[in-house]
Amino acid sequence: MIHAKSGDDYFLQQMVATAFTGTVHSVFQHALNIQRDGNGEIFTLATKAMDRAPNTLVIDLDTFDHLDIHQYDRVLVRHNQLLIEEKLQIAIHTATRWQCQLPIYPLNRTSLRMNMSSVKQFIDLQGKGGGIKRNDSPVNEFEAETSRLLQQRTTLLYEEILNQRLDRFQAYAADLVGLGPGLTPSGDDFLVGLFAVIHLENSPCSIYKPLCESVIKMIQPLTNEISYTTLKKAAYGQVRESICSFIHAILYGTEAESIEALRKVLAIGSSSGTDIALGLISGLEANIKLGG
Amino acid sequence: MSIKVVIKRNTYFDSVSLMSLSTKANQIEGVEQAIIGMGTEMNKGVIRNVGLMTPEVEEATAGDLMIIVKTTSADQTESAYLAVEELLTNKNKAQAKSDIKYATIDSAAQGIPDANFAVISVNGAFAVREARKALENDLHVMLFSDNVSVEDEVELKTLAHEKGLLMMGPDCGTAIIGNTGLCFANAVRKGNIGIVAASGTGSQEVSVRIHDFGGGITQLIGTGGRDLSKEVGGIMMLDGIKALDADEATKVIVLVSKPPEASVEKKVLAQIKECSKPVVVYFIGGNEEAVVAAGGQFAKTSKEAALKAVLLAGIDEAGINKRALNIPLVEEVRAKLAPEQKYIRGLFCGGTLCDESMYLAMEKFDNVYSNIQKNPDFLLKDINVSQEHTFIDFGDDDFTNGKPHPMIDPSSRIDRFLQEAKDPSVGVIVMDFVLGFGSHEDPVGVMLPAMIEAKQLAEKEGRHLEIIGYVLGTDLDTPNIDEQVKKLIDAGVTHASSSTNAGLLAREMVLKGENHE
């Protein structure tokens, strides 16, 4: 029996209060995705090395390798235990509840302005290329063309926000969805970062909040189910813990605290962390320009 | 131009694996362009833009994995695609099923009554239970898993000791038992030298050097890195020495470790005194006097340990190529380096290889920093930023949390390499490339474009950048060591013939105004 360490409030509620059944959608070393019967929503089991996140249960396990769990294995919840066939039993009641709480955009932006340049410099130096951050030597024409389109479309979206135009936001955001070769495409990751900034309370960009929610309704076929779930949550202001901590650090922390928190974001996936961070930076830069 | 497209329905690889596969696929001979990615509409648009659209690609959906291979001629396409497919298959090998599958240690022990050895690699939560079961079934154990408490380690090793069994690990990554390499080990000749090691790449290096000097191995017993701590008390190293002492085929014993805790070192040295066979002791940064007083043969470097062992094992010294240091090359590089190019940057996959080069540098410099320095004053403040002479172990937890070990996926150090190569205060960059079971299939190849780019950049800026590469492996290993070395030499990289020589070359090349060794 494995014990759950921490769980997203909504996920825990779904498991306890409803008849939760599903199938294994995909298995990686540190994450296992479950697709719920009925509405097809994706929920994630994460190993203890991972941070807390929406729709995610962090469990006291090092790896999902060698558990012999396969796509389409049955998942069900019984008596406070989540069961995957006879291969994994997880005690749910041990999980502490967690919910993403984004910080409030500050009235005093001194820290943000101070932290911004060092954070950008750090991403420039340590961020992973191949996605939003262009690689000096792309591995092939496909990567070069993807980078070109990402740059072009993220710039269009940024300028749209600066101009406070609402009519093209959805179209420009949708043009980014599914763009990039990774499991969570770079365009999706960028939007996760941007949506998080839009959802900060008092954010000068917050006029786009309703549009984030409506854009989600049109993009489901454009990306895979795993990335769509992350995007959908971000469109309602729900992002993983490391992103939340980074936003807090860059708004209120010191330079060193910002870099420390940024490292954890950059460690997400291959280039995903860098793409998310650049989405955050884009949103924060727009905020500074719009709100002073 | 010829294109092959395969769409795998509802197939998901994590981003790190996808990127790594994509990089490798584009390096396959004959491949002009390889794309491995999800079949989203936007990605399909990019594929259209670069002229690779086909009807199969059109039909892919966002949950499908697309594999597109473009070659210059049709006769190359199938073989290039098969090579890409093999990469994907290898990625899934961890989940491959063996011919006979047992659900438990108990059933495996009953199903194969002649078995006397278990290799256990399960997640930490189950590792202790499974290892205990194996010992209770009278099986020797190699425990690859980590995240086992020190209390559990002591309990398991005590149980093994009482039953006269080997308990190798936890966190034991290298062993050669009965001429079979396990986990990360190299293909070496069978011989009469036994090794007991608390260090993975350290034992790989010593076994490889013994092979190179014409000797061979009886057994390589790994103990796990924590065995020589005060808490564990060297239980496995002491039992390992006794086992090799009792083994008729073993004529010489070599011990490999970072320096043990003082009270444990005493116990090990006392055991050497009782041993009937010569024992070579290579404890990095260890105390020569104490070893000699115990009747052991002290070795300061891995190369010296191997050389002493083969000589004691009866190999004729006259026939050994000792791979002397290339002194004229050292002089040549010194002359090329500008006065401000003062520093070494060591970027290693192997922890002990990193340690060895670092200790050699510390003999001449007092400003040697690392992420694995014992002296806290010289621990890197920020592991991502080098200071003066810096030696990085990319296999350390700082770099591997949630990522593959650099011996499996060496791409993690490419970015750092390029960063160091741009630093005008750097004279020499030294790196290891580890071959053998479990390692990357082309460790030099994956680094090659970055090394060429760095050399070109330095040349453009009018400075000489010296890159030293050491390939840890034997002529029996896969991939072929000669091909790996040739790739280095063709790229203008200096090939070091051993871990020791790599450290010495790096150190001597940046020494200013002093005599080299």
PDB file of N, CA and C in Angstrom, chain A residues 2 25-26 28 30 49 61-63 66-68 71-72 126 137 139-142 145-146 149 153 174-175 177-184 221-226 263 267 269-272, chain B residues 10 12-16 18-19 22-23 26 33-38 40-43 46-47 49-50 62-63 70 94 97 101 121 123-126 147 382 384 401-403 415 419 453:
ATOM      1  N   ILE A   2       0.607   2.127  -0.950  1.00  0.00           N
ATOM      2  CA  ILE A   2       1.341   3.396  -1.022  1.00  0.00           C
ATOM      3  C   ILE A   2       0.442   4.484  -0.441  1.00  0.00           C
ATOM      4  N   HIS A  25      -4.357   6.382 -18.795  1.00  0.00           N
ATOM      5  CA  HIS A  25      -4.229   7.075 -20.088  1.00  0.00           C
ATOM      6  C   HIS A  25      -2.797   6.977 -20.606  1.00  0.00           C
ATOM      7  N   SER A  26      -1.826   7.221 -19.694  1.00  0.00           N
ATOM      8  CA  SER A  26      -0.415   7.187 -20.094  1.00  0.00           C
ATOM      9  C   SER A  26       0.434   7.053 -18.829  1.00  0.00           C
ATOM     10  N   PHE A  28       4.420   7.519 -17.302  1.00  0.00           N
ATOM     11  CA  PHE A  28       5.797   7.973 -17.435  1.00  0.00           C
ATOM     12  C   PHE A  28       6.528   7.611 -16.152  1.00  0.00           C
ATOM     13  N   HIS A  30       7.666   9.501 -13.758  1.00  0.00           N
ATOM     14  CA  HIS A  30       7.262  10.235 -12.560  1.00  0.00           C
ATOM     15  C   HIS A  30       5.799  10.685 -12.570  1.00  0.00           C
ATOM     16  N   ALA A  49       8.847  13.208  -5.992  1.00  0.00           N
ATOM     17  CA  ALA A  49       9.799  14.237  -6.436  1.00  0.00           C
ATOM     18  C   ALA A  49       9.084  15.395  -7.137  1.00  0.00           C
ATOM     19  N   LEU A  61       6.017   7.549  -3.641  1.00  0.00           N
ATOM     20  CA  LEU A  61       6.594   6.558  -4.550  1.00  0.00           C
ATOM     21  C   LEU A  61       7.716   7.255  -5.314  1.00  0.00           C
ATOM     22  N   ASP A  62       8.785   6.521  -5.653  1.00  0.00           N
ATOM     23  CA  ASP A  62       9.910   7.131  -6.376  1.00  0.00           C
ATOM     24  C   ASP A  62       9.727   7.105  -7.883  1.00  0.00           C
ATOM     25  N   THR A  63       9.094   6.031  -8.375  1.00  0.00           N
ATOM     26  CA  THR A  63       8.981   5.894  -9.831  1.00  0.00           C
ATOM     27  C   THR A  63       7.819   4.968 -10.176  1.00  0.00           C
ATOM     28  N   HIS A  66       8.607  -0.216 -13.668  1.00  0.00           N
ATOM     29  CA  HIS A  66       8.632  -1.581 -13.105  1.00  0.00           C
ATOM     30  C   HIS A  66       7.353  -1.972 -12.372  1.00  0.00           C
ATOM     31  N   LEU A  67       6.318  -1.148 -12.420  1.00  0.00           N
ATOM     32  CA  LEU A  67       5.065  -1.547 -11.752  1.00  0.00           C
ATOM     33  C   LEU A  67       4.171  -2.329 -12.716  1.00  0.00           C
ATOM     34  N   ASP A  68       4.614  -2.419 -13.960  1.00  0.00           N
ATOM     35  CA  ASP A  68       3.884  -3.190 -14.962  1.00  0.00           C
ATOM     36  C   ASP A  68       2.484  -2.620 -15.229  1.00  0.00           C
ATOM     37  N   GLN A  71      -1.275   1.316 -20.410  1.00  0.00           N
ATOM     38  CA  GLN A  71      -2.384   2.098 -20.924  1.00  0.00           C
ATOM     39  C   GLN A  71      -3.645   1.214 -20.907  1.00  0.00           C
ATOM     40  N   TYR A  72      -4.751   1.789 -20.527  1.00  0.00           N
ATOM     41  CA  TYR A  72      -6.076   1.145 -20.477  1.00  0.00           C
ATOM     42  C   TYR A  72      -6.278   0.211 -19.278  1.00  0.00           C
ATOM     43  N   GLN A 126      20.298  29.975 -18.907  1.00  0.00           N
ATOM     44  CA  GLN A 126      20.049  28.604 -18.456  1.00  0.00           C
ATOM     45  C   GLN A 126      18.799  27.967 -19.072  1.00  0.00           C
ATOM     46  N   SER A 137      21.572  26.592 -32.864  1.00  0.00           N
ATOM     47  CA  SER A 137      21.731  25.597 -33.942  1.00  0.00           C
ATOM     48  C   SER A 137      20.569  24.614 -33.871  1.00  0.00           C
ATOM     49  N   VAL A 139      18.041  21.607 -34.509  1.00  0.00           N
ATOM     50  CA  VAL A 139      18.405  20.247 -34.879  1.00  0.00           C
ATOM     51  C   VAL A 139      17.961  19.923 -36.314  1.00  0.00           C
ATOM     52  N   ASN A 140      16.899  20.583 -36.796  1.00  0.00           N
ATOM     53  CA  ASN A 140      16.467  20.366 -38.183  1.00  0.00           C
ATOM     54  C   ASN A 140      15.556  21.527 -38.629  1.00  0.00           C
ATOM     55  N   GLU A 141      15.118  21.460 -39.881  1.00  0.00           N
ATOM     56  CA  GLU A 141      14.264  22.531 -40.437  1.00  0.00           C
ATOM     57  C   GLU A 141      12.954  22.656 -39.661  1.00  0.00           C
ATOM     58  N   PHE A 142      12.443  21.505 -39.215  1.00  0.00           N
ATOM     59  CA  PHE A 142      11.181  21.500 -38.472  1.00  0.00           C
ATOM     60  C   PHE A 142      11.313  22.343 -37.199  1.00  0.00           C
ATOM     61  N   GLU A 145      11.582  26.074 -38.129  1.00  0.00           N
ATOM     62  CA  GLU A 145      10.297  26.643 -38.552  1.00  0.00           C
ATOM     63  C   GLU A 145       9.350  26.785 -37.351  1.00  0.00           C
ATOM     64  N   THR A 146       9.375  25.774 -36.469  1.00  0.00           N
ATOM     65  CA  THR A 146       8.538  25.859 -35.260  1.00  0.00           C
ATOM     66  C   THR A 146       8.930  27.081 -34.436  1.00  0.00           C
ATOM     67  N   LEU A 149       7.681  30.293 -36.036  1.00  0.00           N
ATOM     68  CA  LEU A 149       6.239  30.519 -35.848  1.00  0.00           C
ATOM     69  C   LEU A 149       5.918  30.873 -34.399  1.00  0.00           C
ATOM     70  N   ARG A 153       4.089  34.300 -33.407  1.00  0.00           N
ATOM     71  CA  ARG A 153       2.743  34.271 -32.819  1.00  0.00           C
ATOM     72  C   ARG A 153       2.730  34.757 -31.368  1.00  0.00           C
ATOM     73  N   ALA A 174      -5.223  30.768 -29.844  1.00  0.00           N
ATOM     74  CA  ALA A 174      -5.501  29.458 -30.450  1.00  0.00           C
ATOM     75  C   ALA A 174      -4.427  29.071 -31.460  1.00  0.00           C
ATOM     76  N   ASP A 175      -3.827  30.077 -32.128  1.00  0.00           N
ATOM     77  CA  ASP A 175      -2.766  29.784 -33.104  1.00  0.00           C
ATOM     78  C   ASP A 175      -1.527  29.176 -32.447  1.00  0.00           C
ATOM     79  N   VAL A 177      -1.762  27.003 -29.800  1.00  0.00           N
ATOM     80  CA  VAL A 177      -2.079  25.708 -29.169  1.00  0.00           C
ATOM     81  C   VAL A 177      -1.668  24.546 -30.075  1.00  0.00           C
ATOM     82  N   GLY A 178      -0.896  23.634 -29.501  1.00  0.00           N
ATOM     83  CA  GLY A 178      -0.441  22.453 -30.250  1.00  0.00           C
ATOM     84  C   GLY A 178       0.821  22.693 -31.047  1.00  0.00           C
ATOM     85  N   LEU A 179       1.406  23.885 -30.922  1.00  0.00           N
ATOM     86  CA  LEU A 179       2.613  24.186 -31.705  1.00  0.00           C
ATOM     87  C   LEU A 179       3.872  23.829 -30.911  1.00  0.00           C
ATOM     88  N   GLY A 180       4.620  22.845 -31.392  1.00  0.00           N
ATOM     89  CA  GLY A 180       5.843  22.389 -30.715  1.00  0.00           C
ATOM     90  C   GLY A 180       5.808  20.876 -30.580  1.00  0.00           C
ATOM     91  N   PRO A 181       6.970  20.250 -30.617  1.00  0.00           N
ATOM     92  CA  PRO A 181       6.996  18.792 -30.707  1.00  0.00           C
ATOM     93  C   PRO A 181       6.796  18.047 -29.386  1.00  0.00           C
ATOM     94  N   GLY A 182       6.933  18.693 -28.259  1.00  0.00           N
ATOM     95  CA  GLY A 182       6.902  17.978 -26.974  1.00  0.00           C
ATOM     96  C   GLY A 182       5.528  17.459 -26.601  1.00  0.00           C
ATOM     97  N   LEU A 183       5.471  16.716 -25.506  1.00  0.00           N
ATOM     98  CA  LEU A 183       4.195  16.185 -25.023  1.00  0.00           C
ATOM     99  C   LEU A 183       3.253  17.349 -24.699  1.00  0.00           C
ATOM    100  N   THR A 184       3.786  18.362 -24.014  1.00  0.00           N
ATOM    101  CA  THR A 184       3.023  19.601 -23.873  1.00  0.00           C
ATOM    102  C   THR A 184       3.674  20.599 -24.834  1.00  0.00           C
ATOM    103  N   PRO A 221      -9.692  20.252 -29.620  1.00  0.00           N
ATOM    104  CA  PRO A 221      -9.146  19.323 -30.633  1.00  0.00           C
ATOM    105  C   PRO A 221      -7.716  19.659 -31.070  1.00  0.00           C
ATOM    106  N   LEU A 222      -7.217  20.828 -30.634  1.00  0.00           N
ATOM    107  CA  LEU A 222      -5.929  21.283 -31.168  1.00  0.00           C
ATOM    108  C   LEU A 222      -4.713  20.732 -30.435  1.00  0.00           C
ATOM    109  N   THR A 223      -4.947  20.111 -29.301  1.00  0.00           N
ATOM    110  CA  THR A 223      -3.791  19.592 -28.559  1.00  0.00           C
ATOM    111  C   THR A 223      -4.162  18.256 -27.916  1.00  0.00           C
ATOM    112  N   ASN A 224      -3.169  17.609 -27.292  1.00  0.00           N
ATOM    113  CA  ASN A 224      -3.487  16.304 -26.699  1.00  0.00           C
ATOM    114  C   ASN A 224      -4.163  16.484 -25.339  1.00  0.00           C
ATOM    115  N   GLU A 225      -4.735  15.402 -24.838  1.00  0.00           N
ATOM    116  CA  GLU A 225      -5.577  15.497 -23.632  1.00  0.00           C
ATOM    117  C   GLU A 225      -4.807  15.936 -22.387  1.00  0.00           C
ATOM    118  N   ILE A 226      -3.535  15.543 -22.325  1.00  0.00           N
ATOM    119  CA  ILE A 226      -2.738  15.890 -21.134  1.00  0.00           C
ATOM    120  C   ILE A 226      -2.493  17.403 -21.110  1.00  0.00           C
ATOM    121  N   ARG A 263      14.468  28.333 -11.023  1.00  0.00           N
ATOM    122  CA  ARG A 263      15.145  27.052 -11.304  1.00  0.00           C
ATOM    123  C   ARG A 263      14.148  25.899 -11.308  1.00  0.00           C
ATOM    124  N   ALA A 267      13.060  23.449 -14.500  1.00  0.00           N
ATOM    125  CA  ALA A 267      13.292  21.994 -14.442  1.00  0.00           C
ATOM    126  C   ALA A 267      12.094  21.186 -14.943  1.00  0.00           C
ATOM    127  N   GLY A 269       9.832  19.334 -17.364  1.00  0.00           N
ATOM    128  CA  GLY A 269       9.915  18.731 -18.694  1.00  0.00           C
ATOM    129  C   GLY A 269      11.239  18.985 -19.378  1.00  0.00           C
ATOM    130  N   SER A 270      11.202  19.069 -20.724  1.00  0.00           N
ATOM    131  CA  SER A 270      12.430  19.353 -21.447  1.00  0.00           C
ATOM    132  C   SER A 270      12.538  20.870 -21.608  1.00  0.00           C
ATOM    133  N   SER A 271      11.804  21.439 -22.577  1.00  0.00           N
ATOM    134  CA  SER A 271      11.819  22.906 -22.703  1.00  0.00           C
ATOM    135  C   SER A 271      10.562  23.513 -22.085  1.00  0.00           C
ATOM    136  N   SER A 272       9.668  22.679 -21.536  1.00  0.00           N
ATOM    137  CA  SER A 272       8.391  23.191 -21.011  1.00  0.00           C
ATOM    138  C   SER A 272       8.579  24.290 -19.979  1.00  0.00           C
TER     139      SER A 272
ATOM    140  N   ASN B  10      -2.389   7.150 -30.234  1.00  0.00           N
ATOM    141  CA  ASN B  10      -2.469   7.310 -28.769  1.00  0.00           C
ATOM    142  C   ASN B  10      -1.194   6.880 -28.056  1.00  0.00           C
ATOM    143  N   TYR B  12       2.226   8.129 -26.073  1.00  0.00           N
ATOM    144  CA  TYR B  12       2.755   9.299 -25.364  1.00  0.00           C
ATOM    145  C   TYR B  12       4.143   9.018 -24.815  1.00  0.00           C
ATOM    146  N   PHE B  13       5.067   9.908 -25.103  1.00  0.00           N
ATOM    147  CA  PHE B  13       6.396   9.886 -24.482  1.00  0.00           C
ATOM    148  C   PHE B  13       6.530  11.216 -23.743  1.00  0.00           C
ATOM    149  N   ASP B  14       7.217  11.194 -22.605  1.00  0.00           N
ATOM    150  CA  ASP B  14       7.388  12.467 -21.913  1.00  0.00           C
ATOM    151  C   ASP B  14       8.307  13.370 -22.738  1.00  0.00           C
ATOM    152  N   SER B  15       8.247  14.680 -22.460  1.00  0.00           N
ATOM    153  CA  SER B  15       8.963  15.647 -23.295  1.00  0.00           C
ATOM    154  C   SER B  15      10.467  15.408 -23.308  1.00  0.00           C
ATOM    155  N   VAL B  16      11.028  15.047 -22.127  1.00  0.00           N
ATOM    156  CA  VAL B  16      12.478  14.840 -22.044  1.00  0.00           C
ATOM    157  C   VAL B  16      12.872  13.708 -22.992  1.00  0.00           C
ATOM    158  N   LEU B  18      11.177  12.597 -25.618  1.00  0.00           N
ATOM    159  CA  LEU B  18      10.923  12.987 -27.010  1.00  0.00           C
ATOM    160  C   LEU B  18      12.064  13.826 -27.568  1.00  0.00           C
ATOM    161  N   MET B  19      12.520  14.797 -26.765  1.00  0.00           N
ATOM    162  CA  MET B  19      13.603  15.674 -27.223  1.00  0.00           C
ATOM    163  C   MET B  19      14.881  14.866 -27.420  1.00  0.00           C
ATOM    164  N   SER B  22      14.565  12.735 -30.473  1.00  0.00           N
ATOM    165  CA  SER B  22      14.631  13.551 -31.669  1.00  0.00           C
ATOM    166  C   SER B  22      16.086  13.921 -31.991  1.00  0.00           C
ATOM    167  N   THR B  23      16.846  14.314 -30.948  1.00  0.00           N
ATOM    168  CA  THR B  23      18.256  14.667 -31.156  1.00  0.00           C
ATOM    169  C   THR B  23      19.016  13.471 -31.719  1.00  0.00           C
ATOM    170  N   ASN B  26      18.132  12.535 -35.384  1.00  0.00           N
ATOM    171  CA  ASN B  26      18.711  13.408 -36.406  1.00  0.00           C
ATOM    172  C   ASN B  26      20.202  13.167 -36.619  1.00  0.00           C
ATOM    173  N   GLN B  33      16.623  14.577 -42.159  1.00  0.00           N
ATOM    174  CA  GLN B  33      15.775  15.204 -41.155  1.00  0.00           C
ATOM    175  C   GLN B  33      14.857  14.149 -40.521  1.00  0.00           C
ATOM    176  N   ALA B  34      14.800  14.147 -39.191  1.00  0.00           N
ATOM    177  CA  ALA B  34      13.878  13.233 -38.508  1.00  0.00           C
ATOM    178  C   ALA B  34      13.013  14.057 -37.568  1.00  0.00           C
ATOM    179  N   ILE B  35      11.710  13.814 -37.613  1.00  0.00           N
ATOM    180  CA  ILE B  35      10.786  14.540 -36.734  1.00  0.00           C
ATOM    181  C   ILE B  35      10.027  13.518 -35.904  1.00  0.00           C
ATOM    182  N   ILE B  36      10.091  13.681 -34.595  1.00  0.00           N
ATOM    183  CA  ILE B  36       9.287  12.824 -33.716  1.00  0.00           C
ATOM    184  C   ILE B  36       8.471  13.777 -32.856  1.00  0.00           C
ATOM    185  N   GLY B  37       7.182  13.787 -33.047  1.00  0.00           N
ATOM    186  CA  GLY B  37       6.376  14.748 -32.298  1.00  0.00           C
ATOM    187  C   GLY B  37       4.902  14.397 -32.351  1.00  0.00           C
ATOM    188  N   MET B  38       4.116  15.140 -31.580  1.00  0.00           N
ATOM    189  CA  MET B  38       2.686  14.871 -31.513  1.00  0.00           C
ATOM    190  C   MET B  38       2.001  15.431 -32.774  1.00  0.00           C
ATOM    191  N   THR B  40      -0.398  17.303 -33.728  1.00  0.00           N
ATOM    192  CA  THR B  40      -1.364  18.400 -33.608  1.00  0.00           C
ATOM    193  C   THR B  40      -1.496  19.130 -34.948  1.00  0.00           C
ATOM    194  N   GLU B  41      -2.585  19.878 -35.103  1.00  0.00           N
ATOM    195  CA  GLU B  41      -2.809  20.627 -36.349  1.00  0.00           C
ATOM    196  C   GLU B  41      -1.660  21.606 -36.596  1.00  0.00           C
ATOM    197  N   MET B  42      -1.204  22.271 -35.518  1.00  0.00           N
ATOM    198  CA  MET B  42      -0.143  23.274 -35.683  1.00  0.00           C
ATOM    199  C   MET B  42       1.155  22.613 -36.136  1.00  0.00           C
ATOM    200  N   ASN B  43       1.483  21.458 -35.534  1.00  0.00           N
ATOM    201  CA  ASN B  43       2.707  20.764 -35.952  1.00  0.00           C
ATOM    202  C   ASN B  43       2.589  20.286 -37.397  1.00  0.00           C
ATOM    203  N   VAL B  46       3.460  23.087 -39.579  1.00  0.00           N
ATOM    204  CA  VAL B  46       4.907  23.297 -39.700  1.00  0.00           C
ATOM    205  C   VAL B  46       5.483  22.293 -40.705  1.00  0.00           C
ATOM    206  N   ILE B  47       5.005  21.057 -40.607  1.00  0.00           N
ATOM    207  CA  ILE B  47       5.493  20.006 -41.514  1.00  0.00           C
ATOM    208  C   ILE B  47       5.169  20.370 -42.962  1.00  0.00           C
ATOM    209  N   ASN B  49       4.887  23.423 -44.054  1.00  0.00           N
ATOM    210  CA  ASN B  49       5.790  24.535 -44.397  1.00  0.00           C
ATOM    211  C   ASN B  49       7.176  24.059 -44.820  1.00  0.00           C
ATOM    212  N   VAL B  50       7.636  22.951 -44.189  1.00  0.00           N
ATOM    213  CA  VAL B  50       8.996  22.493 -44.532  1.00  0.00           C
ATOM    214  C   VAL B  50       8.955  21.416 -45.628  1.00  0.00           C
ATOM    215  N   ALA B  62      -4.115  14.812 -32.547  1.00  0.00           N
ATOM    216  CA  ALA B  62      -3.295  15.411 -31.485  1.00  0.00           C
ATOM    217  C   ALA B  62      -2.757  14.396 -30.482  1.00  0.00           C
ATOM    218  N   GLY B  63      -3.396  13.241 -30.366  1.00  0.00           N
ATOM    219  CA  GLY B  63      -2.916  12.228 -29.414  1.00  0.00           C
ATOM    220  C   GLY B  63      -1.989  11.214 -30.046  1.00  0.00           C
ATOM    221  N   LYS B  70      13.349  11.614 -43.203  1.00  0.00           N
ATOM    222  CA  LYS B  70      13.665  12.032 -44.575  1.00  0.00           C
ATOM    223  C   LYS B  70      15.125  11.694 -44.859  1.00  0.00           C
ATOM    224  N   ALA B  94      12.945  -0.958 -20.729  1.00  0.00           N
ATOM    225  CA  ALA B  94      12.796  -1.146 -19.284  1.00  0.00           C
ATOM    226  C   ALA B  94      11.526  -1.913 -18.957  1.00  0.00           C
ATOM    227  N   LYS B  97       9.359  -7.554 -21.459  1.00  0.00           N
ATOM    228  CA  LYS B  97       9.129  -8.721 -20.625  1.00  0.00           C
ATOM    229  C   LYS B  97      10.171  -9.791 -20.924  1.00  0.00           C
ATOM    230  N   LYS B 101       8.331 -14.827 -16.580  1.00  0.00           N
ATOM    231  CA  LYS B 101       8.154 -13.692 -15.673  1.00  0.00           C
ATOM    232  C   LYS B 101       7.638 -14.199 -14.338  1.00  0.00           C
ATOM    233  N   SER B 121      16.022  -4.188  -8.751  1.00  0.00           N
ATOM    234  CA  SER B 121      15.904  -2.782  -9.113  1.00  0.00           C
ATOM    235  C   SER B 121      14.427  -2.429  -9.093  1.00  0.00           C
ATOM    236  N   ASN B 123      11.318   0.145  -6.982  1.00  0.00           N
ATOM    237  CA  ASN B 123      11.321   1.446  -6.304  1.00  0.00           C
ATOM    238  C   ASN B 123      11.646   1.280  -4.818  1.00  0.00           C
ATOM    239  N   GLY B 124      12.221   2.357  -4.274  1.00  0.00           N
ATOM    240  CA  GLY B 124      12.767   2.317  -2.917  1.00  0.00           C
ATOM    241  C   GLY B 124      11.822   1.750  -1.870  1.00  0.00           C
ATOM    242  N   ALA B 125      10.505   1.985  -2.062  1.00  0.00           N
ATOM    243  CA  ALA B 125       9.539   1.554  -1.052  1.00  0.00           C
ATOM    244  C   ALA B 125       9.541   0.040  -0.880  1.00  0.00           C
ATOM    245  N   PHE B 126       9.857  -0.685  -1.954  1.00  0.00           N
ATOM    246  CA  PHE B 126       9.810  -2.152  -1.885  1.00  0.00           C
ATOM    247  C   PHE B 126      11.198  -2.791  -1.820  1.00  0.00           C
ATOM    248  N   ASN B 147      17.408   5.150  -2.136  1.00  0.00           N
ATOM    249  CA  ASN B 147      16.357   5.556  -1.199  1.00  0.00           C
ATOM    250  C   ASN B 147      16.044   4.475  -0.173  1.00  0.00           C
ATOM    251  N   ASP B 382      26.679  28.223  -6.513  1.00  0.00           N
ATOM    252  CA  ASP B 382      25.597  27.978  -7.463  1.00  0.00           C
ATOM    253  C   ASP B 382      26.114  26.930  -8.442  1.00  0.00           C
ATOM    254  N   ASN B 384      25.217  25.998 -11.126  1.00  0.00           N
ATOM    255  CA  ASN B 384      25.117  26.352 -12.539  1.00  0.00           C
ATOM    256  C   ASN B 384      26.132  27.411 -12.963  1.00  0.00           C
ATOM    257  N   ASN B 401      17.842  14.767 -10.539  1.00  0.00           N
ATOM    258  CA  ASN B 401      16.500  14.698  -9.985  1.00  0.00           C
ATOM    259  C   ASN B 401      15.457  14.830 -11.099  1.00  0.00           C
ATOM    260  N   GLY B 402      14.762  13.732 -11.372  1.00  0.00           N
ATOM    261  CA  GLY B 402      13.735  13.745 -12.411  1.00  0.00           C
ATOM    262  C   GLY B 402      14.283  13.668 -13.833  1.00  0.00           C
ATOM    263  N   LYS B 403      15.583  13.472 -13.966  1.00  0.00           N
ATOM    264  CA  LYS B 403      16.185  13.406 -15.304  1.00  0.00           C
ATOM    265  C   LYS B 403      17.001  12.122 -15.416  1.00  0.00           C
ATOM    266  N   ASP B 415      24.630  21.968 -22.841  1.00  0.00           N
ATOM    267  CA  ASP B 415      24.448  23.415 -22.642  1.00  0.00           C
ATOM    268  C   ASP B 415      25.544  23.985 -21.754  1.00  0.00           C
ATOM    269  N   GLN B 419      28.438  26.841 -22.521  1.00  0.00           N
ATOM    270  CA  GLN B 419      28.578  27.990 -21.614  1.00  0.00           C
ATOM    271  C   GLN B 419      30.053  28.149 -21.183  1.00  0.00           C
ATOM    272  N   GLU B 453      31.378  23.181 -32.598  1.00  0.00           N
ATOM    273  CA  GLU B 453      30.908  24.573 -32.522  1.00  0.00           C
ATOM    274  C   GLU B 453      31.789  25.402 -31.576  1.00  0.00           C
TER     275      GLU B 453
END
